[in-house]
Coordinates of C-alpha atoms and ligand atoms in Angstrom, one line a residue:
M1 CA -130.3 -26.0 -46.3
T2 CA -131.1 -25.7 -50.0
A3 CA -129.9 -28.2 -52.6
D4 CA -127.6 -26.6 -55.1
L5 CA -130.1 -25.7 -57.7
N6 CA -127.7 -24.9 -60.4
L7 CA -129.7 -21.8 -61.3
P8 CA -128.5 -19.8 -64.3
A9 CA -125.3 -17.9 -63.5
D10 CA -126.8 -14.7 -64.8
L11 CA -129.8 -14.4 -62.5
N12 CA -131.1 -11.2 -64.2
L13 CA -130.8 -9.1 -61.0
P14 CA -133.2 -6.2 -61.2
A15 CA -131.7 -3.4 -63.2
D16 CA -133.7 -0.7 -61.5
L17 CA -131.7 -1.3 -58.3
N18 CA -129.4 1.3 -59.8
L19 CA -131.4 4.2 -58.4
P20 CA -129.4 7.3 -57.5
A21 CA -128.6 7.7 -53.9
D22 CA -130.3 10.8 -52.5
V23 CA -127.9 12.5 -50.3
S24 CA -129.3 15.5 -48.4
P25 CA -128.5 17.4 -45.2
A26 CA -130.1 16.1 -42.1
A27 CA -132.7 17.8 -40.0
A28 CA -131.9 18.7 -36.4
L29 CA -129.8 16.1 -34.7
E30 CA -129.8 14.8 -31.2
P31 CA -126.3 14.0 -29.9
T32 CA -127.3 12.4 -26.6
L33 CA -127.8 8.9 -27.7
D34 CA -127.3 5.9 -25.5
H35 CA -125.6 3.9 -28.3
E36 CA -125.0 4.5 -31.9
V37 CA -126.2 0.9 -32.6
V38 CA -128.6 -1.3 -30.6
V39 CA -128.4 -4.9 -31.6
I40 CA -131.5 -7.1 -30.9
G41 CA -130.4 -10.6 -30.0
A42 CA -127.1 -12.3 -29.0
G43 CA -127.2 -15.4 -31.2
F44 CA -124.6 -15.9 -33.8
G45 CA -125.7 -12.9 -35.8
G46 CA -125.8 -10.6 -32.8
L47 CA -122.4 -11.7 -31.4
Y48 CA -120.6 -11.1 -34.7
A49 CA -122.4 -7.8 -35.1
L50 CA -121.1 -6.6 -31.7
H51 CA -117.6 -7.8 -32.6
E52 CA -117.4 -6.1 -35.9
L53 CA -119.2 -2.9 -34.8
R54 CA -116.7 -2.5 -31.9
E55 CA -113.8 -3.2 -34.3
A56 CA -115.1 -0.5 -36.6
G57 CA -115.3 2.0 -33.7
F58 CA -119.1 2.1 -33.2
S59 CA -120.7 2.2 -29.8
A60 CA -122.9 -0.9 -29.8
H61 CA -125.0 -2.8 -27.3
A62 CA -127.2 -5.9 -27.5
F63 CA -130.3 -6.8 -25.7
E64 CA -131.1 -10.5 -25.4
S65 CA -134.2 -12.1 -24.1
G66 CA -132.4 -15.3 -23.0
G67 CA -130.2 -15.6 -20.0
G68 CA -127.1 -16.3 -22.2
V69 CA -125.8 -16.1 -25.7
G70 CA -126.5 -18.6 -28.5
G71 CA -129.9 -17.6 -29.7
T72 CA -131.6 -20.7 -31.1
W73 CA -129.0 -22.9 -29.5
Y74 CA -129.8 -21.3 -26.1
W75 CA -133.5 -22.2 -26.4
N76 CA -133.5 -25.4 -28.4
R77 CA -132.5 -27.9 -25.7
Y78 CA -134.9 -30.7 -26.6
P79 CA -133.5 -34.2 -26.6
G80 CA -131.6 -34.9 -29.8
A81 CA -131.2 -31.2 -30.8
R82 CA -128.3 -31.2 -33.2
C83 CA -127.2 -29.2 -36.2
D84 CA -127.9 -30.4 -39.7
V85 CA -124.9 -28.6 -41.2
E86 CA -121.6 -30.3 -40.6
S87 CA -119.6 -28.8 -37.7
V88 CA -116.6 -27.9 -39.9
D89 CA -119.0 -25.6 -41.9
Y90 CA -121.3 -24.5 -39.1
C91 CA -119.0 -22.1 -37.5
Y92 CA -117.6 -18.6 -37.9
S93 CA -115.0 -17.8 -40.5
F94 CA -114.0 -14.4 -39.4
S95 CA -111.1 -15.4 -37.2
R96 CA -108.2 -17.7 -38.2
E97 CA -107.2 -18.0 -34.5
L98 CA -110.7 -19.0 -33.4
N99 CA -110.8 -21.7 -36.0
A100 CA -107.4 -22.9 -35.1
E101 CA -108.2 -23.3 -31.4
W102 CA -111.7 -24.9 -31.6
A103 CA -112.0 -28.6 -32.0
W104 CA -115.5 -30.0 -32.8
S105 CA -116.0 -33.4 -31.3
E106 CA -118.7 -34.6 -33.7
R107 CA -119.5 -34.5 -37.4
F108 CA -122.8 -32.8 -36.6
A109 CA -122.4 -31.0 -33.3
G110 CA -125.1 -31.3 -30.7
Q111 CA -126.9 -28.4 -29.1
P112 CA -124.7 -28.3 -25.9
E113 CA -121.5 -28.1 -27.9
I114 CA -122.8 -25.4 -30.3
L115 CA -123.9 -23.4 -27.2
R116 CA -120.4 -23.9 -25.7
Y117 CA -118.9 -22.6 -28.9
A118 CA -121.2 -19.5 -28.8
E119 CA -120.2 -18.9 -25.2
H120 CA -116.5 -19.4 -26.0
V121 CA -116.8 -16.8 -28.8
A122 CA -118.5 -14.3 -26.5
E123 CA -115.8 -14.7 -23.8
R124 CA -112.8 -14.9 -26.1
F125 CA -113.7 -11.7 -27.9
D126 CA -114.9 -10.0 -24.7
L127 CA -118.4 -9.4 -25.9
L128 CA -120.3 -10.2 -22.7
P129 CA -120.0 -6.6 -21.3
M130 CA -121.8 -5.4 -24.5
I131 CA -124.9 -7.5 -23.8
T132 CA -127.8 -7.1 -21.5
F133 CA -129.4 -10.5 -20.8
D134 CA -132.9 -11.4 -19.7
T135 CA -134.2 -8.4 -21.5
R136 CA -136.5 -8.4 -24.5
I137 CA -136.9 -5.4 -26.7
T138 CA -140.7 -4.9 -27.0
S139 CA -140.9 -1.9 -29.2
A140 CA -138.8 0.5 -31.2
R141 CA -140.0 3.8 -32.8
Y142 CA -138.1 5.7 -35.4
D143 CA -138.0 9.5 -35.1
D144 CA -137.3 11.2 -38.5
G145 CA -136.8 14.5 -36.7
D146 CA -133.4 13.4 -35.5
H147 CA -132.8 10.1 -37.2
T148 CA -133.0 8.0 -34.1
W149 CA -134.7 4.9 -32.8
T150 CA -136.2 4.9 -29.3
V151 CA -136.2 1.4 -28.0
E152 CA -138.2 0.0 -25.1
T153 CA -137.6 -3.2 -23.1
D154 CA -139.7 -5.5 -21.0
Q155 CA -137.5 -4.4 -18.1
G156 CA -138.8 -0.9 -18.3
R157 CA -135.8 0.6 -20.0
R158 CA -136.0 3.2 -22.8
L159 CA -133.0 4.2 -24.8
R160 CA -132.1 6.0 -28.0
C161 CA -129.8 4.9 -30.7
R162 CA -129.1 5.9 -34.3
F163 CA -129.2 2.4 -35.9
L164 CA -131.0 -0.7 -35.1
V165 CA -129.6 -4.1 -36.1
A166 CA -132.2 -6.9 -35.7
A167 CA -130.3 -10.1 -35.1
V168 CA -133.5 -11.9 -34.1
G169 CA -133.0 -15.1 -36.0
A170 CA -135.4 -16.6 -38.6
L171 CA -136.7 -19.4 -36.3
S172 CA -137.2 -17.9 -32.9
A173 CA -140.9 -17.1 -32.7
T174 CA -142.4 -20.4 -31.5
Q175 CA -145.7 -21.6 -32.8
V176 CA -148.3 -23.6 -30.9
P177 CA -151.3 -24.4 -33.1
E178 CA -154.8 -23.6 -32.0
I179 CA -155.9 -27.2 -31.6
P180 CA -159.3 -27.4 -29.8
G181 CA -158.7 -27.9 -26.1
H182 CA -155.0 -27.0 -26.3
D183 CA -155.2 -25.4 -22.8
R184 CA -157.1 -28.3 -21.2
F185 CA -154.2 -30.7 -20.8
T186 CA -153.3 -30.9 -17.1
G187 CA -149.9 -32.5 -17.5
P188 CA -146.7 -30.7 -18.5
T189 CA -146.6 -29.3 -22.0
H190 CA -143.4 -28.3 -23.7
H191 CA -142.5 -26.7 -27.1
T192 CA -139.2 -28.0 -28.5
G193 CA -138.1 -24.5 -29.1
R194 CA -138.5 -23.5 -25.4
W195 CA -137.3 -26.7 -23.7
P196 CA -136.7 -26.3 -20.0
H197 CA -133.1 -25.7 -19.1
E198 CA -133.2 -28.2 -16.3
G199 CA -134.4 -30.9 -18.7
V200 CA -137.6 -33.0 -18.5
N201 CA -137.7 -36.3 -16.9
L202 CA -139.6 -38.6 -19.3
A203 CA -138.7 -41.9 -17.7
G204 CA -141.7 -44.0 -17.1
K205 CA -144.0 -41.4 -18.7
R206 CA -146.5 -41.7 -21.6
V207 CA -145.4 -38.9 -23.9
G208 CA -147.2 -37.5 -26.9
V209 CA -145.3 -35.6 -29.7
I210 CA -147.3 -33.4 -32.2
G211 CA -145.2 -32.6 -35.2
T212 CA -142.7 -34.4 -37.4
G213 CA -140.5 -31.6 -38.8
S214 CA -136.8 -31.3 -38.1
S215 CA -137.4 -30.9 -34.3
G216 CA -139.8 -33.7 -34.0
I217 CA -137.7 -36.1 -36.1
Q218 CA -134.6 -35.4 -33.9
A219 CA -136.5 -35.6 -30.6
I220 CA -138.6 -38.7 -31.3
P221 CA -135.8 -41.4 -31.2
E222 CA -134.4 -39.9 -28.0
I223 CA -137.8 -39.6 -26.3
A224 CA -138.7 -43.1 -27.3
A225 CA -135.6 -44.4 -25.7
E226 CA -136.5 -42.8 -22.4
A227 CA -140.3 -42.8 -22.1
A228 CA -142.5 -45.7 -21.1
H229 CA -144.5 -45.1 -24.3
L230 CA -144.4 -42.5 -27.1
T231 CA -147.3 -41.6 -29.3
V232 CA -146.4 -39.5 -32.3
F233 CA -149.2 -37.5 -33.9
Q234 CA -148.2 -37.0 -37.5
R235 CA -150.1 -34.7 -39.9
T236 CA -147.7 -34.8 -42.9
P237 CA -145.0 -37.4 -43.4
N238 CA -141.6 -35.9 -44.0
Y239 CA -138.5 -36.8 -45.9
S240 CA -135.5 -37.4 -43.6
L241 CA -132.0 -38.6 -44.3
P242 CA -129.6 -40.4 -42.0
A243 CA -127.1 -37.9 -40.4
R244 CA -124.7 -40.8 -39.7
N245 CA -123.3 -38.6 -37.0
R246 CA -120.0 -39.8 -35.5
P247 CA -117.0 -38.5 -33.5
M248 CA -114.6 -36.4 -35.5
S249 CA -111.3 -38.2 -36.0
S250 CA -108.2 -36.5 -34.8
R251 CA -107.0 -36.1 -38.4
E252 CA -110.3 -34.4 -39.3
I253 CA -110.0 -32.0 -36.4
W254 CA -106.4 -31.3 -37.3
V255 CA -107.3 -30.5 -40.9
A256 CA -110.4 -28.4 -39.9
Q257 CA -108.2 -26.3 -37.6
R258 CA -105.5 -25.6 -40.2
D259 CA -107.5 -25.4 -43.4
Y260 CA -108.7 -21.8 -42.8
E261 CA -108.7 -21.1 -46.6
G262 CA -110.9 -24.1 -47.1
L263 CA -113.2 -22.8 -44.5
L264 CA -113.5 -19.4 -46.2
A265 CA -114.0 -21.1 -49.6
S266 CA -116.8 -23.3 -48.4
G267 CA -118.7 -20.2 -47.2
N268 CA -117.9 -17.8 -50.0
A269 CA -117.8 -19.9 -53.1
T270 CA -120.9 -22.1 -52.7
N271 CA -124.5 -21.2 -52.9
A272 CA -125.5 -22.8 -49.6
G273 CA -122.3 -21.9 -47.7
V274 CA -121.2 -25.5 -47.3
Y275 CA -118.8 -27.8 -49.2
N276 CA -120.5 -29.2 -52.3
V277 CA -120.1 -32.8 -53.6
G278 CA -122.6 -33.0 -56.5
T279 CA -122.0 -34.9 -59.7
G280 CA -122.7 -31.8 -61.7
R281 CA -125.0 -33.8 -64.0
P282 CA -128.8 -33.7 -64.4
A283 CA -130.4 -36.7 -62.7
L284 CA -131.9 -38.1 -65.9
A285 CA -128.6 -38.0 -67.7
D286 CA -127.5 -41.0 -65.7
P287 CA -129.1 -44.5 -66.4
P288 CA -131.2 -45.8 -63.4
E289 CA -128.4 -48.1 -62.2
R290 CA -125.8 -45.4 -62.1
R291 CA -128.3 -43.0 -60.4
A292 CA -129.0 -45.7 -57.8
E293 CA -125.3 -46.1 -57.1
E294 CA -124.8 -42.3 -56.7
Y295 CA -127.8 -42.2 -54.3
E296 CA -126.8 -45.3 -52.4
H297 CA -123.3 -43.9 -51.9
R298 CA -124.5 -40.6 -50.5
W299 CA -127.2 -42.3 -48.3
A300 CA -124.4 -44.4 -46.8
V301 CA -122.2 -41.4 -46.2
G302 CA -125.0 -39.5 -44.5
G303 CA -125.8 -35.9 -44.2
T304 CA -127.4 -33.7 -46.8
D305 CA -125.0 -34.5 -49.6
L306 CA -127.7 -36.7 -51.1
M307 CA -129.7 -33.6 -51.9
R308 CA -126.9 -32.3 -54.0
T309 CA -126.2 -35.4 -56.1
Y310 CA -127.7 -33.9 -59.1
G311 CA -128.1 -30.2 -60.0
D312 CA -131.7 -30.4 -61.1
T313 CA -133.6 -32.2 -58.4
G314 CA -134.6 -28.9 -56.9
R315 CA -136.2 -27.6 -60.0
D316 CA -137.3 -30.5 -62.2
V317 CA -140.3 -32.7 -61.1
E318 CA -139.1 -35.8 -62.9
A319 CA -135.5 -35.5 -61.6
N320 CA -136.9 -34.8 -58.1
E321 CA -139.1 -37.9 -58.3
T322 CA -136.0 -40.2 -58.8
L323 CA -134.6 -38.9 -55.5
A324 CA -137.9 -38.9 -53.7
E325 CA -138.7 -42.5 -54.7
F326 CA -135.2 -43.6 -53.6
V327 CA -135.8 -42.2 -50.1
R328 CA -139.3 -43.6 -50.0
G329 CA -137.8 -47.0 -50.8
K330 CA -135.4 -46.6 -47.8
I331 CA -138.3 -45.8 -45.5
R332 CA -140.2 -48.9 -46.6
E333 CA -137.0 -51.0 -46.1
I334 CA -136.4 -49.7 -42.5
V335 CA -140.0 -49.7 -41.1
A336 CA -141.1 -53.3 -40.4
D337 CA -144.9 -52.8 -40.3
P338 CA -146.1 -52.0 -43.9
A339 CA -149.1 -50.0 -42.7
T340 CA -146.8 -47.8 -40.5
A341 CA -144.3 -47.5 -43.4
A342 CA -147.1 -46.4 -45.7
S343 CA -148.1 -43.6 -43.2
L344 CA -144.5 -42.4 -43.0
V345 CA -143.8 -42.3 -46.7
P346 CA -144.2 -38.7 -48.0
T347 CA -146.0 -38.3 -51.3
D348 CA -147.6 -34.9 -51.2
H349 CA -144.5 -32.7 -51.9
P350 CA -141.2 -33.0 -53.8
I351 CA -138.2 -33.9 -51.7
G352 CA -136.4 -30.8 -50.6
S353 CA -139.4 -28.5 -51.2
K354 CA -139.7 -28.5 -47.4
R355 CA -136.6 -28.3 -45.3
I356 CA -134.9 -31.6 -45.5
C357 CA -134.6 -33.3 -42.1
L358 CA -131.5 -35.2 -40.8
D359 CA -132.1 -37.9 -38.3
S360 CA -130.4 -40.5 -36.1
G361 CA -132.6 -43.6 -36.2
Y362 CA -135.9 -41.8 -36.8
F363 CA -137.7 -44.3 -39.0
A364 CA -136.3 -47.3 -37.1
T365 CA -137.9 -45.8 -34.0
Y366 CA -141.3 -47.0 -35.3
N367 CA -140.1 -50.6 -35.0
R368 CA -140.0 -50.2 -31.2
D369 CA -142.8 -51.8 -29.1
N370 CA -143.2 -48.6 -27.1
V371 CA -143.9 -46.3 -30.0
T372 CA -147.3 -45.7 -31.7
L373 CA -147.7 -43.6 -34.9
V374 CA -151.1 -41.8 -35.2
D375 CA -151.7 -40.8 -38.8
L376 CA -153.8 -37.6 -38.5
R377 CA -154.8 -37.8 -42.1
R378 CA -156.7 -41.0 -41.2
E379 CA -157.8 -40.0 -37.8
P380 CA -157.7 -36.2 -37.2
I381 CA -157.4 -34.7 -33.7
V382 CA -160.8 -33.8 -32.3
T383 CA -159.6 -32.2 -29.1
I384 CA -156.9 -32.2 -26.5
T385 CA -158.4 -33.3 -23.2
E386 CA -157.2 -33.1 -19.6
T387 CA -155.6 -36.5 -19.9
G388 CA -154.4 -36.7 -23.5
I389 CA -155.6 -36.4 -27.1
D390 CA -158.8 -37.6 -28.7
T391 CA -158.8 -38.3 -32.4
D392 CA -162.0 -39.2 -34.2
A393 CA -161.0 -42.9 -33.9
A394 CA -159.5 -43.2 -30.4
S395 CA -158.4 -41.6 -27.1
Y396 CA -154.7 -41.5 -26.3
D397 CA -153.7 -41.1 -22.6
L398 CA -150.6 -39.0 -22.0
D399 CA -148.6 -37.7 -19.1
V400 CA -146.5 -35.2 -21.1
L401 CA -147.4 -33.4 -24.3
V402 CA -144.6 -32.1 -26.6
F403 CA -145.3 -29.5 -29.3
A404 CA -142.8 -29.9 -32.1
T405 CA -144.9 -27.6 -34.1
G406 CA -142.4 -25.1 -35.4
Y407 CA -142.2 -21.4 -35.8
D408 CA -143.7 -18.2 -37.2
A409 CA -140.7 -18.3 -39.4
M410 CA -138.7 -15.3 -40.7
T411 CA -141.3 -12.6 -40.2
G412 CA -142.5 -13.6 -36.7
P413 CA -139.4 -12.6 -34.8
L414 CA -139.5 -9.1 -36.3
T415 CA -143.3 -8.5 -36.4
R416 CA -143.7 -9.6 -32.8
I417 CA -141.7 -6.5 -31.8
D418 CA -143.7 -3.3 -32.1
L419 CA -141.4 -1.7 -34.7
R420 CA -142.7 1.6 -35.9
G421 CA -141.2 3.3 -38.9
A422 CA -140.9 6.9 -40.2
D423 CA -144.7 7.4 -40.7
G424 CA -145.7 5.5 -37.5
D425 CA -146.8 2.3 -39.3
S426 CA -145.8 -0.9 -37.7
L427 CA -143.7 -3.5 -39.5
A428 CA -146.5 -6.0 -38.9
Q429 CA -148.9 -3.7 -40.7
R430 CA -146.5 -3.1 -43.6
W431 CA -145.9 -6.8 -44.0
S432 CA -149.5 -7.9 -43.5
G433 CA -149.6 -8.8 -47.2
G434 CA -146.2 -10.5 -47.0
P435 CA -142.7 -9.3 -46.2
R436 CA -141.0 -6.9 -48.6
S437 CA -137.4 -5.7 -48.1
L438 CA -134.4 -4.5 -50.1
L439 CA -131.8 -7.3 -50.3
G440 CA -133.6 -8.8 -47.3
I441 CA -131.7 -6.4 -45.1
A442 CA -133.6 -3.1 -45.1
V443 CA -137.2 -2.1 -45.3
A444 CA -138.7 1.0 -47.0
G445 CA -140.3 3.2 -44.4
F446 CA -138.0 1.9 -41.7
P447 CA -134.8 4.0 -41.9
N448 CA -131.7 2.9 -40.1
L449 CA -133.0 -0.6 -39.4
F450 CA -131.1 -3.6 -40.6
T451 CA -132.6 -7.1 -40.6
L452 CA -129.9 -9.7 -40.4
T453 CA -130.8 -12.8 -42.4
G454 CA -134.2 -11.3 -43.0
P455 CA -136.9 -12.4 -45.5
G456 CA -135.6 -11.7 -49.0
S457 CA -132.1 -12.9 -48.2
P458 CA -130.7 -16.5 -48.4
S459 CA -131.0 -16.8 -44.7
V460 CA -132.4 -20.3 -43.8
L461 CA -131.5 -21.6 -47.2
A462 CA -127.8 -21.1 -46.5
N463 CA -125.4 -21.9 -43.7
V464 CA -127.0 -19.4 -41.3
I465 CA -123.7 -18.5 -39.5
R466 CA -122.1 -17.6 -42.8
A467 CA -125.2 -15.7 -44.0
N468 CA -125.0 -13.7 -40.7
E469 CA -121.3 -13.0 -41.3
Q470 CA -122.0 -11.7 -44.8
H471 CA -124.9 -9.5 -43.6
V472 CA -122.9 -8.1 -40.7
D473 CA -119.9 -7.3 -42.9
W474 CA -122.2 -5.4 -45.3
V475 CA -123.9 -3.5 -42.5
V476 CA -120.7 -2.5 -40.8
A477 CA -119.2 -1.3 -44.1
C478 CA -122.4 0.6 -44.8
L479 CA -122.4 2.3 -41.4
T480 CA -118.7 3.1 -41.9
Y481 CA -119.5 4.7 -45.3
L482 CA -122.3 6.8 -43.7
R483 CA -120.0 7.9 -40.9
E484 CA -117.2 8.9 -43.2
R485 CA -119.6 11.1 -45.0
G486 CA -121.4 12.5 -42.0
L487 CA -124.6 10.8 -43.0
T488 CA -127.1 9.7 -40.4
R489 CA -130.0 8.2 -42.3
I490 CA -130.3 5.3 -44.7
E491 CA -133.6 4.0 -46.1
A492 CA -134.5 1.4 -48.7
D493 CA -136.2 2.9 -51.7
A494 CA -139.8 1.5 -52.2
Q495 CA -139.3 1.0 -55.9
A496 CA -135.9 -0.8 -55.4
Q497 CA -137.6 -2.9 -52.7
D498 CA -140.4 -3.9 -55.1
A499 CA -137.8 -4.8 -57.8
W500 CA -136.0 -7.0 -55.3
A501 CA -139.2 -8.6 -54.0
A502 CA -140.1 -9.4 -57.6
H503 CA -136.7 -10.9 -58.2
V504 CA -136.9 -13.0 -55.0
H505 CA -140.3 -14.4 -56.2
E506 CA -139.1 -14.9 -59.8
V507 CA -136.2 -17.0 -58.7
A508 CA -138.4 -19.1 -56.5
T509 CA -140.6 -19.9 -59.4
Y510 CA -137.6 -21.7 -61.1
T511 CA -137.7 -24.2 -58.3
L512 CA -140.0 -26.7 -56.7
Y513 CA -140.2 -24.8 -53.5
L514 CA -143.7 -23.5 -54.3
H515 CA -145.0 -27.1 -54.5
A516 CA -145.1 -27.7 -50.8
K517 CA -147.0 -26.2 -47.9
S518 CA -144.0 -25.2 -45.9
W519 CA -143.0 -22.6 -43.4
Y520 CA -140.8 -21.1 -46.1
L521 CA -144.1 -20.0 -47.6
G522 CA -145.8 -19.1 -44.4
A523 CA -148.1 -22.1 -45.0
N524 CA -147.8 -23.4 -41.4
I525 CA -149.5 -20.3 -39.9
D526 CA -153.3 -19.8 -40.4
G527 CA -153.8 -16.5 -42.2
K528 CA -150.2 -15.8 -43.0
P529 CA -149.8 -14.6 -46.6
R530 CA -148.3 -17.3 -48.8
Q531 CA -145.1 -15.9 -50.1
F532 CA -141.7 -17.6 -50.5
M533 CA -139.7 -15.7 -48.0
P534 CA -136.0 -16.6 -48.4
Y535 CA -133.9 -15.8 -51.4
I536 CA -133.1 -19.0 -53.4
G537 CA -130.7 -17.4 -55.9
G538 CA -127.8 -18.7 -53.7
M539 CA -125.2 -17.0 -51.7
V540 CA -122.9 -16.4 -54.6
A541 CA -125.3 -14.3 -56.6
Y542 CA -126.7 -12.7 -53.5
R543 CA -123.2 -11.7 -52.2
K544 CA -122.5 -10.1 -55.5
A545 CA -125.7 -8.1 -55.5
C546 CA -124.9 -6.8 -52.0
D547 CA -121.2 -6.1 -52.9
D548 CA -122.2 -4.3 -56.1
C549 CA -124.7 -2.2 -54.2
A550 CA -122.1 -1.2 -51.7
A551 CA -119.4 -0.5 -54.3
A552 CA -121.8 1.7 -56.3
G553 CA -122.5 3.9 -53.2
Y554 CA -125.8 2.2 -52.2
P555 CA -128.1 2.7 -55.1
G556 CA -131.6 1.7 -54.2
F557 CA -131.1 3.4 -50.8
A558 CA -131.8 7.1 -49.9
L559 CA -129.0 8.5 -47.8
A560 CA -129.2 11.6 -45.7
G561 CA -127.4 13.4 -43.0
A562 CA -125.6 16.5 -41.8
P563 CA -122.4 17.5 -43.6
R564 CA -119.0 16.5 -42.3
G565 CA -118.1 18.5 -39.2
S566 CA -121.6 18.9 -37.8
A567 CA -122.9 17.4 -34.6
A568 CA -124.2 14.4 -36.5
A569 CA -120.7 13.4 -37.5
T570 CA -119.5 13.3 -33.9
P571 CA -119.2 9.7 -32.7
V572 CA -121.6 8.9 -29.8
T573 CA -119.8 7.0 -27.1
K574 CA -122.1 7.0 -24.1
P575 CA -121.5 3.6 -22.3
A576 CA -124.3 1.1 -21.5
Ligands
LIG1 O1 -141.0 -27.1 -37.3 P1 -141.7 -27.5 -38.7 P2 -139.6 -27.7 -36.7 N1 -151.6 -30.5 -35.9 O2 -142.6 -26.3 -39.0 C1 -146.8 -30.1 -37.4 C2 -135.0 -25.6 -38.2 N2 -134.5 -26.7 -37.3 O3 -139.4 -27.0 -35.4 O4 -146.2 -30.5 -41.9 C3 -150.7 -31.4 -36.2 O5 -140.7 -28.0 -39.7 C4 -146.4 -29.9 -38.8 O6 -147.2 -30.6 -39.7 P3 -147.5 -30.2 -41.2 C5 -135.2 -26.2 -39.6 O7 -134.9 -25.2 -40.5 C6 -133.3 -27.1 -37.6 O8 -139.6 -29.1 -36.7 O9 -147.7 -28.7 -41.1 N3 -149.4 -31.2 -36.6 C7 -145.0 -30.4 -38.8 O10 -144.9 -31.8 -38.8 C8 -136.6 -26.6 -39.6 O11 -137.2 -26.8 -40.8 C9 -132.8 -28.1 -36.9 O12 -148.7 -30.9 -41.6 C10 -149.1 -29.9 -36.7 C11 -144.5 -29.9 -37.4 O13 -145.6 -29.7 -36.6 C12 -137.2 -25.5 -38.8 O14 -136.3 -25.2 -37.7 C13 -133.5 -28.7 -35.8 C14 -150.0 -28.9 -36.4 C15 -143.7 -28.6 -37.5 O15 -142.6 -28.8 -38.3 C16 -138.6 -25.8 -38.1 O16 -138.5 -27.2 -37.7 C17 -134.8 -28.2 -35.6 C18 -151.3 -29.2 -36.0 N4 -152.2 -28.3 -35.8 C19 -135.3 -27.2 -36.3 N5 -149.3 -27.7 -36.6 C20 -131.4 -28.7 -37.2 O17 -130.5 -28.0 -37.4 C21 -148.1 -28.0 -37.0 N6 -147.9 -29.3 -37.0 C22 -131.3 -30.1 -37.3

């Protein structure tokens, strides 16, 4: 989640978004659709999309590659998987009743509990009949003759729909790096994002973990506690803050269940979609002792509040350094061996310019006798072998190899589907120079496609459940608007898209996010264009841009369709 960057209230949103909507009659229309809307994915975005589409009277169906709902929380079952947004915020806000009946057991819910919540939502709102599981959508082609998408699945199904809602998540396309010899290892290998559902018995095993991002940092303490020996292969040290996870008190549960208005406010009135406890001052406005007090207090409380202590640590190098040095000091305090501590202290990027990690005993894990840190900056990997990993300094024998190596973030989940737009170009081709979209939700050349939490929207910089809710609400209102007017086609205008992309980039330049080699920038994937993908202007400004666009009749989009009363205006209700 992003720190609250206190960006200027007037973000200078691109004026040329005010393009006239081009409304023209549709060409020949095909009434025999399978569904009006196909939703790709049944994670938090897809579930809410199904709910709202059905409420608004659309025929909708989702296809999900997993065997159940939950998206990222279905797949990420690695030991220690836990949310880094507080449970009271990391939940839906659309239903007062849902909020009143669900009781989170921990301050930061673990993966099993979040998955149970997703399953509860799917059952409570009767969404399961609207989902086909174990089915991956492999391709989708848009036909401009009749304003439809033809979708194909890996189960051999082909179906037609008017609109496509990609609820594919930003971090679902796993990434295993091309390390020499990566297919030579003869023992089990696991990616944290595709952890076996039956679990992995690590007792008595020599385990190697490559990667120290959020996933590695959560998994490492748990694996160390179970394995005979753990060897961590670290390329870049990372900042991590103590989660200080704990059970929720009965009073906290009681308040969370009743304070529905507070829940709404945390999502709607803050930039990151979570409750904000910053001082409101610039870091250097406080004398060093006062600053240390503020930082110490938030370190002791735990969670990501520390990142929001001051409003300028996300955009001012000097301010950032005060916070970074505070955290470095904590690492040096916790880790007993000074050489190991030196390897773990991050110095190559500002704190928060990569996704901040939350941990439970991560740095202290390196004080265990059964844990070895291999600093790959000192001894790079030469090759993976049949029995372990060779660096240029030593051979490490392993029984199990864990890749905590992350994702082809934000674009990967979309470009790995063969999506073909109006002129037959694939989305992967269109985005080969970097993703471009209007408001992060629609792409020029790809009519009737909506990308929930797509690149160009706040997405991973916000509370993703709330970002999904906001996107779904916008999409369903948009589809309702089209239906009421007998319109069957909506497409982002290329000029408006360029203006939005320029704005997304401009806002990122106000921050320190461009100072790190992060997955936000595509820097973790060889050959991926370096472009800051999420929108850092914050949920408040972003929501306003979306709302203004809808209120003005969707300027920046070209709308088309048959006049009211034609076949196109007839609702399509063919069941799944
Ligand atoms: O992936 P990452 P992640 N040789 O890309 C290393 C969300 N999430 O799965 O930094 C050696 O952050 C790479 O090294 P470097 C959250 O948004 C949330 O951990 O590129 N190492 C890095 O250390 C998060 O940010 C939660 O030098 C290699 C690691 O692999 C996002 O998912 C939990 C390498 C990848 O880190 C992704 O996190 C988990 C190579 N060739 C995830 N290639 C919570 O809610 C890569 N690495 C708590």
